[in-house]
PDB file of C-alpha atoms in Angstrom:
ATOM      1  CA  UNK A  20      17.112 -32.041   8.866  1.00 34.00           C
ATOM      2  CA  UNK A  21      17.857 -29.953  11.761  1.00 36.00           C
ATOM      3  CA  UNK A  22      21.226 -30.239  13.548  1.00 40.00           C
ATOM      4  CA  UNK A  23      19.934 -29.115  16.889  1.00 40.00           C
ATOM      5  CA  UNK A  24      16.709 -28.617  18.738  1.00 42.00           C
ATOM      6  CA  UNK A  25      17.235 -24.878  18.605  1.00 44.00           C
ATOM      7  CA  UNK A  26      16.542 -24.950  14.846  1.00 43.00           C
ATOM      8  CA  UNK A  27      13.154 -26.348  15.263  1.00 39.00           C
ATOM      9  CA  UNK A  28      10.273 -23.955  15.433  1.00 50.00           C
ATOM     10  CA  UNK A  29      12.123 -21.091  13.624  1.00 64.00           C
ATOM     11  CA  UNK A  30       9.506 -20.942  10.867  1.00 63.00           C
ATOM     12  CA  UNK A  31       7.301 -17.809  10.782  1.00 64.00           C
ATOM     13  CA  UNK A  32       3.929 -18.587  12.431  1.00 68.00           C
ATOM     14  CA  UNK A  33       0.936 -18.974  10.124  1.00 72.00           C
ATOM     15  CA  UNK A  34      -0.557 -15.756  11.569  1.00 68.00           C
ATOM     16  CA  UNK A  35       2.245 -13.807  10.050  1.00 74.00           C
ATOM     17  CA  UNK A  36       1.926 -15.183   6.485  1.00 77.00           C
ATOM     18  CA  UNK A  37      -0.086 -13.399   3.836  1.00 82.00           C
ATOM     19  CA  UNK A  38      -1.557 -16.417   1.920  1.00 77.00           C
ATOM     20  CA  UNK A  39      -5.121 -15.649   1.002  1.00 86.00           C
ATOM     21  CA  UNK A  40      -5.592 -14.490  -2.637  1.00 89.00           C
ATOM     22  CA  UNK A  41      -8.167 -11.871  -1.620  1.00 88.00           C
ATOM     23  CA  UNK A  42      -5.687 -10.217   0.873  1.00 85.00           C
ATOM     24  CA  UNK A  43      -2.825 -10.324  -1.762  1.00 88.00           C
ATOM     25  CA  UNK A  44      -5.055  -8.684  -4.314  1.00 90.00           C
ATOM     26  CA  UNK A  45      -5.866  -5.926  -1.821  1.00 89.00           C
ATOM     27  CA  UNK A  46      -2.246  -5.196  -1.331  1.00 88.00           C
ATOM     28  CA  UNK A  47      -1.585  -4.932  -5.018  1.00 90.00           C
ATOM     29  CA  UNK A  48      -4.757  -2.719  -5.653  1.00 91.00           C
ATOM     30  CA  UNK A  49      -4.491  -0.415  -2.610  1.00 86.00           C
ATOM     31  CA  UNK A  50      -0.833  -0.688  -1.360  1.00 88.00           C
ATOM     32  CA  UNK A  51       1.914   2.009  -1.283  1.00 89.00           C
ATOM     33  CA  UNK A  52       5.104   1.029  -3.081  1.00 91.00           C
ATOM     34  CA  UNK A  53       8.914   1.281  -2.127  1.00 91.00           C
ATOM     35  CA  UNK A  54      11.751   0.014  -4.381  1.00 91.00           C
ATOM     36  CA  UNK A  55      15.400  -0.281  -4.497  1.00 91.00           C
ATOM     37  CA  UNK A  56      17.798  -2.149  -6.631  1.00 91.00           C
ATOM     38  CA  UNK A  57      17.049  -5.649  -5.092  1.00 91.00           C
ATOM     39  CA  UNK A  58      13.278  -5.637  -4.618  1.00 92.00           C
ATOM     40  CA  UNK A  59       9.936  -3.869  -4.585  1.00 93.00           C
ATOM     41  CA  UNK A  60       7.783  -3.739  -1.464  1.00 93.00           C
ATOM     42  CA  UNK A  61       4.135  -3.220  -1.589  1.00 93.00           C
ATOM     43  CA  UNK A  62       2.024  -2.723   1.574  1.00 91.00           C
ATOM     44  CA  UNK A  63      -1.083  -1.371   3.198  1.00 90.00           C
ATOM     45  CA  UNK A  64      -2.354  -1.249   6.836  1.00 89.00           C
ATOM     46  CA  UNK A  65      -4.411  -4.314   7.743  1.00 86.00           C
ATOM     47  CA  UNK A  66      -5.954  -3.271  10.972  1.00 83.00           C
ATOM     48  CA  UNK A  67      -4.526  -6.204  12.832  1.00 84.00           C
ATOM     49  CA  UNK A  68      -1.991  -6.144  15.697  1.00 84.00           C
ATOM     50  CA  UNK A  69       0.513  -7.910  13.468  1.00 85.00           C
ATOM     51  CA  UNK A  70       2.052  -7.662  10.093  1.00 87.00           C
ATOM     52  CA  UNK A  71       1.593 -10.354   7.574  1.00 90.00           C
ATOM     53  CA  UNK A  72       4.119 -11.046   4.823  1.00 90.00           C
ATOM     54  CA  UNK A  73       4.129 -12.588   1.244  1.00 91.00           C
ATOM     55  CA  UNK A  74       6.668 -13.122  -1.389  1.00 92.00           C
ATOM     56  CA  UNK A  75       6.147 -13.127  -5.157  1.00 91.00           C
ATOM     57  CA  UNK A  76       8.682 -14.502  -7.506  1.00 91.00           C
ATOM     58  CA  UNK A  77       8.226 -14.397 -11.309  1.00 90.00           C
ATOM     59  CA  UNK A  78       9.489 -16.932 -13.837  1.00 92.00           C
ATOM     60  CA  UNK A  79      12.141 -14.524 -14.920  1.00 92.00           C
ATOM     61  CA  UNK A  80      14.171 -15.627 -11.843  1.00 88.00           C
ATOM     62  CA  UNK A  81      14.670 -19.003 -13.521  1.00 87.00           C
ATOM     63  CA  UNK A  82      13.340 -22.585 -13.122  1.00 93.00           C
ATOM     64  CA  UNK A  83      11.462 -23.866 -10.199  1.00 94.00           C
ATOM     65  CA  UNK A  84      14.745 -24.632  -8.242  1.00 94.00           C
ATOM     66  CA  UNK A  85      15.997 -21.042  -8.708  1.00 91.00           C
ATOM     67  CA  UNK A  86      12.542 -19.480  -7.867  1.00 91.00           C
ATOM     68  CA  UNK A  87      12.308 -21.448  -4.645  1.00 92.00           C
ATOM     69  CA  UNK A  88      15.659 -20.504  -3.538  1.00 92.00           C
ATOM     70  CA  UNK A  89      14.833 -16.848  -4.055  1.00 91.00           C
ATOM     71  CA  UNK A  90      11.514 -17.421  -2.141  1.00 91.00           C
ATOM     72  CA  UNK A  91      13.420 -19.026   0.755  1.00 90.00           C
ATOM     73  CA  UNK A  92      15.924 -16.124   0.962  1.00 92.00           C
ATOM     74  CA  UNK A  93      13.134 -13.614   0.865  1.00 90.00           C
ATOM     75  CA  UNK A  94      11.113 -15.292   3.545  1.00 89.00           C
ATOM     76  CA  UNK A  95      14.172 -15.701   5.739  1.00 90.00           C
ATOM     77  CA  UNK A  96      15.128 -12.048   5.369  1.00 90.00           C
ATOM     78  CA  UNK A  97      11.605 -10.989   6.438  1.00 88.00           C
ATOM     79  CA  UNK A  98      11.479 -13.465   9.328  1.00 87.00           C
ATOM     80  CA  UNK A  99      14.806 -12.013  10.654  1.00 88.00           C
ATOM     81  CA  UNK A 100      13.798  -8.451  10.060  1.00 87.00           C
ATOM     82  CA  UNK A 101      10.309  -8.707  11.562  1.00 86.00           C
ATOM     83  CA  UNK A 102      11.080  -6.889  14.733  1.00 86.00           C
ATOM     84  CA  UNK A 103      12.344  -3.815  12.697  1.00 88.00           C
ATOM     85  CA  UNK A 104       9.394  -3.830  10.321  1.00 87.00           C
ATOM     86  CA  UNK A 105       6.101  -1.814  10.821  1.00 86.00           C
ATOM     87  CA  UNK A 106       3.338  -3.537  12.842  1.00 89.00           C
ATOM     88  CA  UNK A 107      -0.227  -3.755  11.459  1.00 88.00           C
ATOM     89  CA  UNK A 108       0.686  -3.992   7.712  1.00 90.00           C
ATOM     90  CA  UNK A 109       0.168  -6.555   4.865  1.00 91.00           C
ATOM     91  CA  UNK A 110       3.519  -6.603   2.962  1.00 91.00           C
ATOM     92  CA  UNK A 111       4.391  -8.253  -0.357  1.00 93.00           C
ATOM     93  CA  UNK A 112       8.033  -8.482  -1.364  1.00 93.00           C
ATOM     94  CA  UNK A 113       8.762  -8.798  -5.078  1.00 93.00           C
ATOM     95  CA  UNK A 114      12.594  -9.453  -5.601  1.00 93.00           C
ATOM     96  CA  UNK A 115      13.904  -8.037  -8.846  1.00 91.00           C
ATOM     97  CA  UNK A 116      15.194 -10.678 -11.412  1.00 89.00           C
ATOM     98  CA  UNK A 117      18.796 -10.402 -12.115  1.00 84.00           C
ATOM     99  CA  UNK A 118      19.680  -8.903  -8.825  1.00 82.00           C
ATOM    100  CA  UNK A 119      22.520 -10.580  -6.868  1.00 87.00           C
ATOM    101  CA  UNK A 120      20.530 -11.640  -3.702  1.00 87.00           C
ATOM    102  CA  UNK A 121      22.180 -12.546  -0.439  1.00 90.00           C
ATOM    103  CA  UNK A 122      20.598 -12.958   2.891  1.00 91.00           C
ATOM    104  CA  UNK A 123      22.391  -9.869   4.325  1.00 91.00           C
ATOM    105  CA  UNK A 124      21.684  -7.594   1.484  1.00 91.00           C
ATOM    106  CA  UNK A 125      18.043  -8.668   1.384  1.00 92.00           C
ATOM    107  CA  UNK A 126      17.876  -8.011   5.174  1.00 92.00           C
ATOM    108  CA  UNK A 127      19.070  -4.530   4.858  1.00 92.00           C
ATOM    109  CA  UNK A 128      16.790  -3.841   1.797  1.00 92.00           C
ATOM    110  CA  UNK A 129      13.706  -5.219   3.571  1.00 92.00           C
ATOM    111  CA  UNK A 130      14.317  -2.972   6.682  1.00 92.00           C
ATOM    112  CA  UNK A 131      14.936   0.120   4.575  1.00 92.00           C
ATOM    113  CA  UNK A 132      11.945  -0.590   2.325  1.00 92.00           C
ATOM    114  CA  UNK A 133       9.776  -1.113   5.237  1.00 91.00           C
ATOM    115  CA  UNK A 134      10.599   2.286   6.596  1.00 90.00           C
ATOM    116  CA  UNK A 135      10.127   4.010   3.258  1.00 91.00           C
ATOM    117  CA  UNK A 136       6.885   2.198   2.707  1.00 88.00           C
ATOM    118  CA  UNK A 137       5.374   3.567   5.914  1.00 87.00           C
ATOM    119  CA  UNK A 138       6.743   7.133   5.217  1.00 86.00           C
ATOM    120  CA  UNK A 139       5.165   7.016   1.720  1.00 83.00           C
ATOM    121  CA  UNK A 140       1.838   5.845   3.071  1.00 78.00           C
ATOM    122  CA  UNK A 141       1.787   8.490   5.760  1.00 79.00           C
ATOM    123  CA  UNK A 142       2.765  11.106   3.246  1.00 77.00           C
ATOM    124  CA  UNK A 143      -0.243  10.363   1.097  1.00 70.00           C
ATOM    125  CA  UNK A 144       1.442   8.110  -1.428  1.00 60.00           C
ATOM    126  CA  UNK A 145      -1.851   6.421  -1.787  1.00 58.00           C
ATOM    127  CA  UNK A 146      -2.727   3.379  -3.913  1.00 57.00           C
ATOM    128  CA  UNK A 147      -0.286   2.373  -6.582  1.00 54.00           C
ATOM    129  CA  UNK A 148      -2.937   1.565  -9.063  1.00 45.00           C
ATOM    130  CA  UNK A 149      -3.498  -1.588 -11.041  1.00 41.00           C
ATOM    131  CA  UNK A 150      -0.641  -3.774 -12.363  1.00 43.00           C
ATOM    132  CA  UNK A 151      -0.118  -3.903 -16.021  1.00 39.00           C
TER     133      UNK A 151
END
């Protein structure tokens, strides 16, 4: 429950979510990659006036409760960092299993990975290829 009216409506709008399977597959197939010790970010330009974000968490993170906590942390980090991220991109964030995740560390990682992602794509990093 929300303690104040200020907390209501803080969820990222639907337009900023990457939820269709076809769009996610395009990101994995054609996207550039940036990685650090906490997460891997994969992204590609989407031709829209806004960026859309998705989170992928594997079973290596633990049971459903643990995975959902990781997803919530990642979504919140991306929501709070949205003004500092590139505009017009589809971005998937894949947190690494075993990494000590905190909101502040994830926020810093998301911003730095977003910058590196754009730099790589503009430098001709190209598609990352198929996943194995």
